[in-house]
Amino acid sequence: GQQLNQSPQSMFIQEGEDVSMNCTSSSIFNTWLWYKQDPGEGPVLLIALYKAGELTSNGRLTAQFGITRKDSFLNISASIPSDVGIYFCAGVRTGNQFYFGTGTSLTVIP
Amino acid sequence: DAGVTQSPTHLIKTRGQQVTLRCSPKSGHDTVSWYQQALGQGPQFIFQYYEEEERQRGNFPDRFSGHQFPNYSSELNVNALLLGDSALYLCASSFSSSPEAFFGQGTRLTVV
């Protein structure tokens, strides 16, 4: 099945730093979603984006729906230890079929 | 309000056996999707159920089948298990009109 490309694959940052990650595809999507997954748990929805160019925030998280509809970006400001986990993007097409990214593993060093 | 619940949480099966995994959607949700997540990978879409019918299917063989009941709960069945079927199986529920899907904690299947 198709998987979207996420970068970077992993990040090691100091507590308090800002984080940026992105997700790219060769195909366009109608919706972009960002999820966070902790070990042994299911993904938790963080942000949903519905329109090209849309910028949406959820607390310290900000995500953008790329203007080409083929990419999306997630930023985390002032990282804290509980931000540790794997972040997945998901592109959604008509009919609500999801295509997940390869994941970005985030480690926050206190 | 209970979220998406899956059972069992862990399961060990032998090659060639059959397995059934269960999912109860978040209250009010009518659509259930199933995903397979191999270690270190993102979830891969298996299929989606709405109004007790399979609405969409990903690139998985016919050994993977499912069912949705009138109360919107769902089962995933896998026949003739292979070692490569070992993975975390995730169920997600949503309203049919919304792409925002909420996931359960998953069932860890190990095939030996």
Short mmCIF file of C-alpha atoms in Angstrom, two decimals:
data_model
loop_
_atom_site.label_atom_id
_atom_site.label_comp_id
_atom_site.label_asym_id
_atom_site.label_seq_id
_atom_site.Cartn_x
_atom_site.Cartn_y
_atom_site.Cartn_z
CA GLY A 1 0.00 0.00 0.00
CA GLN A 2 0.98 3.60 -0.49
CA GLN A 3 2.83 5.37 2.31
CA LEU A 4 3.59 9.02 2.43
CA ASN A 5 7.14 10.24 2.97
CA GLN A 6 7.79 11.92 6.29
CA SER A 7 10.94 13.74 7.28
CA PRO A 8 12.93 13.72 9.31
CA GLN A 9 12.72 10.05 10.25
CA SER A 10 13.85 10.85 13.80
CA MET A 11 14.70 13.90 15.87
CA PHE A 12 16.58 14.40 19.12
CA ILE A 13 16.02 17.84 20.61
CA GLN A 14 16.49 19.73 23.85
CA GLU A 15 13.46 20.56 25.96
CA GLY A 16 12.19 24.01 25.03
CA GLU A 17 13.26 23.83 21.39
CA ASP A 18 10.83 24.10 18.49
CA VAL A 19 10.24 21.13 16.17
CA SER A 20 9.33 21.00 12.48
CA MET A 21 8.41 17.97 10.43
CA ASN A 22 6.80 17.46 7.06
CA CYS A 23 4.95 14.95 4.95
CA THR A 24 5.00 14.70 1.16
CA SER A 25 3.15 12.71 -1.45
CA SER A 26 3.07 12.32 -5.21
CA SER A 27 -0.76 12.45 -5.05
CA ILE A 28 -3.17 15.11 -3.88
CA PHE A 29 -5.39 14.72 -0.84
CA ASN A 30 -8.63 16.34 0.31
CA THR A 31 -7.75 16.26 4.00
CA TRP A 32 -4.57 16.00 6.04
CA LEU A 33 -4.52 14.69 9.59
CA TRP A 34 -1.70 14.54 12.12
CA TYR A 35 -1.53 11.82 14.78
CA LYS A 36 0.79 11.04 17.71
CA GLN A 37 1.42 7.46 18.77
CA ASP A 38 2.98 6.32 22.04
CA PRO A 39 4.56 2.84 22.28
CA GLY A 40 1.96 0.08 22.44
CA GLU A 41 -0.93 2.50 21.95
CA GLY A 42 -3.13 3.57 19.08
CA PRO A 43 -2.58 6.89 17.29
CA VAL A 44 -4.21 9.96 18.84
CA LEU A 45 -5.59 12.68 16.56
CA LEU A 46 -3.84 16.03 17.01
CA ILE A 47 -4.93 18.27 14.15
CA ALA A 48 -7.19 18.05 11.06
CA LEU A 49 -6.74 20.22 7.94
CA TYR A 50 -9.40 20.56 5.25
CA LYS A 51 -8.35 23.24 2.78
CA ALA A 52 -5.21 23.90 0.76
CA GLY A 53 -3.20 26.63 2.46
CA GLU A 54 -5.05 26.20 5.76
CA LEU A 55 -3.04 26.87 8.93
CA THR A 56 -4.48 25.37 12.14
CA SER A 57 -3.24 25.43 15.73
CA ASN A 58 -3.91 23.21 18.73
CA GLY A 59 -2.06 24.61 21.73
CA ARG A 60 1.67 24.43 20.99
CA LEU A 61 1.03 22.53 17.75
CA THR A 62 0.57 24.23 14.39
CA ALA A 63 -0.04 22.41 11.11
CA GLN A 64 -0.44 23.56 7.53
CA PHE A 65 -2.12 22.02 4.49
CA GLY A 66 0.28 22.57 1.59
CA ILE A 67 -0.91 24.75 -1.27
CA THR A 68 -0.27 21.97 -3.81
CA ARG A 69 -2.39 19.57 -1.68
CA LYS A 70 0.52 17.13 -1.86
CA ASP A 71 2.16 18.02 1.43
CA SER A 72 1.62 19.07 5.01
CA PHE A 73 3.74 20.43 7.84
CA LEU A 74 3.62 20.14 11.62
CA ASN A 75 5.40 22.43 14.06
CA ILE A 76 5.66 21.99 17.82
CA SER A 77 6.78 25.00 19.81
CA ALA A 78 8.62 24.93 23.14
CA SER A 79 8.87 21.14 23.32
CA ILE A 80 8.34 19.34 26.62
CA PRO A 81 9.18 15.75 27.67
CA SER A 82 5.61 14.49 27.08
CA ASP A 83 5.94 15.40 23.39
CA VAL A 84 8.04 12.24 23.00
CA GLY A 85 6.48 9.76 20.59
CA ILE A 86 6.01 8.99 16.93
CA TYR A 87 4.15 11.51 14.80
CA PHE A 88 2.27 10.32 11.73
CA CYS A 89 0.66 12.30 8.97
CA ALA A 90 -2.31 10.85 7.13
CA GLY A 91 -3.66 11.96 3.78
CA VAL A 92 -7.34 11.30 3.17
CA ARG A 93 -9.04 10.92 -0.18
CA THR A 94 -12.70 10.87 -1.16
CA GLY A 95 -14.43 8.03 0.66
CA ASN A 96 -12.27 8.53 3.75
CA GLN A 97 -9.50 6.13 2.77
CA PHE A 98 -6.38 6.97 4.77
CA TYR A 99 -2.76 6.82 3.65
CA PHE A 100 -0.30 7.14 6.52
CA GLY A 101 3.19 8.54 6.51
CA THR A 102 6.29 6.64 7.54
CA GLY A 103 6.43 8.47 10.88
CA THR A 104 8.78 10.86 12.66
CA SER A 105 10.17 9.68 15.99
CA LEU A 106 10.68 12.55 18.44
CA THR A 107 12.93 12.36 21.50
CA VAL A 108 13.02 15.32 23.89
CA ILE A 109 16.06 15.58 26.12
CA PRO A 110 15.31 17.27 29.47
CA ASP B 1 -17.75 8.45 27.08
CA ALA B 2 -15.79 5.33 26.16
CA GLY B 3 -13.50 5.70 23.20
CA VAL B 4 -12.74 2.97 20.71
CA THR B 5 -12.14 -0.34 22.48
CA GLN B 6 -10.47 -3.40 21.03
CA SER B 7 -10.14 -6.96 22.29
CA PRO B 8 -8.05 -8.84 23.00
CA THR B 9 -5.01 -6.63 23.63
CA HIS B 10 -2.53 -9.40 22.89
CA LEU B 11 -2.80 -12.70 21.06
CA ILE B 12 -0.43 -15.48 20.07
CA LYS B 13 -1.43 -17.86 17.26
CA THR B 14 0.23 -20.61 15.26
CA ARG B 15 0.76 -20.50 11.51
CA GLY B 16 -2.27 -21.76 9.63
CA GLN B 17 -4.72 -20.89 12.40
CA GLN B 18 -7.54 -18.41 12.17
CA VAL B 19 -8.06 -15.34 14.39
CA THR B 20 -10.91 -12.95 15.17
CA LEU B 21 -10.31 -9.47 16.54
CA ARG B 22 -13.07 -7.25 17.90
CA CYS B 23 -13.75 -3.54 17.97
CA SER B 24 -16.38 -1.33 19.61
CA PRO B 25 -16.53 2.14 18.07
CA LYS B 26 -16.70 5.44 19.90
CA SER B 27 -20.25 6.27 20.94
CA GLY B 28 -22.23 7.69 18.01
CA HIS B 29 -19.76 6.65 15.32
CA ASP B 30 -21.14 4.53 12.47
CA THR B 31 -18.02 3.78 10.43
CA VAL B 32 -15.24 1.38 11.40
CA SER B 33 -11.90 0.94 9.64
CA TRP B 34 -9.17 -1.62 10.27
CA TYR B 35 -5.43 -1.11 9.89
CA GLN B 36 -2.35 -3.30 10.12
CA GLN B 37 0.77 -1.71 11.60
CA ALA B 38 4.05 -3.58 11.28
CA LEU B 39 6.86 -2.66 13.64
CA GLY B 40 8.43 0.66 12.69
CA GLN B 41 5.85 1.39 9.99
CA GLY B 42 2.78 3.53 9.64
CA PRO B 43 -0.66 1.88 9.70
CA GLN B 44 -1.80 0.27 6.43
CA PHE B 45 -5.50 0.40 5.54
CA ILE B 46 -7.20 -3.02 5.40
CA PHE B 47 -10.89 -2.15 4.92
CA GLN B 48 -13.73 0.04 6.06
CA TYR B 49 -17.27 -0.89 7.12
CA TYR B 50 -20.37 1.26 7.02
CA GLU B 51 -24.00 0.15 7.35
CA GLU B 52 -22.80 -3.43 7.82
CA GLU B 53 -21.10 -3.51 4.42
CA GLU B 54 -17.50 -3.33 3.32
CA ARG B 55 -17.26 0.09 1.72
CA GLN B 56 -13.58 0.20 0.79
CA ARG B 57 -10.69 -2.22 0.80
CA GLY B 58 -6.95 -1.79 0.78
CA ASN B 59 -4.38 -4.08 -0.81
CA PHE B 60 -4.89 -7.10 1.43
CA PRO B 61 -5.67 -10.71 0.39
CA ASP B 62 -9.04 -12.38 0.82
CA ARG B 63 -7.70 -14.13 3.93
CA PHE B 64 -8.60 -10.85 5.64
CA SER B 65 -12.33 -10.46 6.08
CA GLY B 66 -14.60 -8.51 8.34
CA HIS B 67 -18.03 -7.86 9.59
CA GLN B 68 -19.99 -4.99 11.06
CA PHE B 69 -22.94 -5.58 13.35
CA PRO B 70 -26.14 -3.50 13.70
CA ASN B 71 -24.69 -1.82 16.83
CA TYR B 72 -21.73 -0.67 14.63
CA SER B 73 -19.20 -2.91 16.36
CA SER B 74 -16.92 -4.84 14.06
CA GLU B 75 -14.77 -7.94 13.73
CA LEU B 76 -11.65 -8.59 11.71
CA ASN B 77 -10.99 -12.20 10.73
CA VAL B 78 -7.74 -13.51 9.36
CA ASN B 79 -7.56 -17.07 8.00
CA ALA B 80 -4.54 -19.27 7.31
CA LEU B 81 -2.23 -17.09 9.40
CA LEU B 82 1.29 -16.43 8.13
CA LEU B 83 4.31 -15.32 10.14
CA GLY B 84 4.12 -12.02 8.23
CA ASP B 85 0.69 -11.33 9.70
CA SER B 86 2.34 -10.54 13.03
CA ALA B 87 1.56 -6.88 13.67
CA LEU B 88 -0.46 -4.39 15.68
CA TYR B 89 -4.03 -4.37 14.37
CA LEU B 90 -5.77 -1.06 14.86
CA CYS B 91 -9.44 -0.24 14.65
CA ALA B 92 -10.59 3.32 14.00
CA SER B 93 -14.09 4.74 14.14
CA SER B 94 -15.63 7.89 12.72
CA PHE B 95 -18.86 9.49 11.60
CA SER B 96 -19.51 8.57 7.96
CA SER B 97 -19.56 12.28 7.10
CA SER B 98 -16.18 13.05 8.68
CA PRO B 99 -12.61 11.96 7.92
CA GLU B 100 -11.57 12.43 11.57
CA ALA B 101 -10.94 8.89 12.78
CA PHE B 102 -10.29 7.89 16.38
CA PHE B 103 -8.18 4.82 17.06
CA GLY B 104 -8.33 2.08 19.65
CA GLN B 105 -5.26 0.87 21.52
CA GLY B 106 -4.81 -2.02 19.10
CA THR B 107 -4.44 -5.79 19.28
CA ARG B 108 -0.89 -7.11 19.16
CA LEU B 109 -0.98 -10.34 17.13
CA THR B 110 2.03 -12.63 17.15
CA VAL B 111 2.10 -15.60 14.76
CA VAL B 112 4.58 -18.35 15.63
#
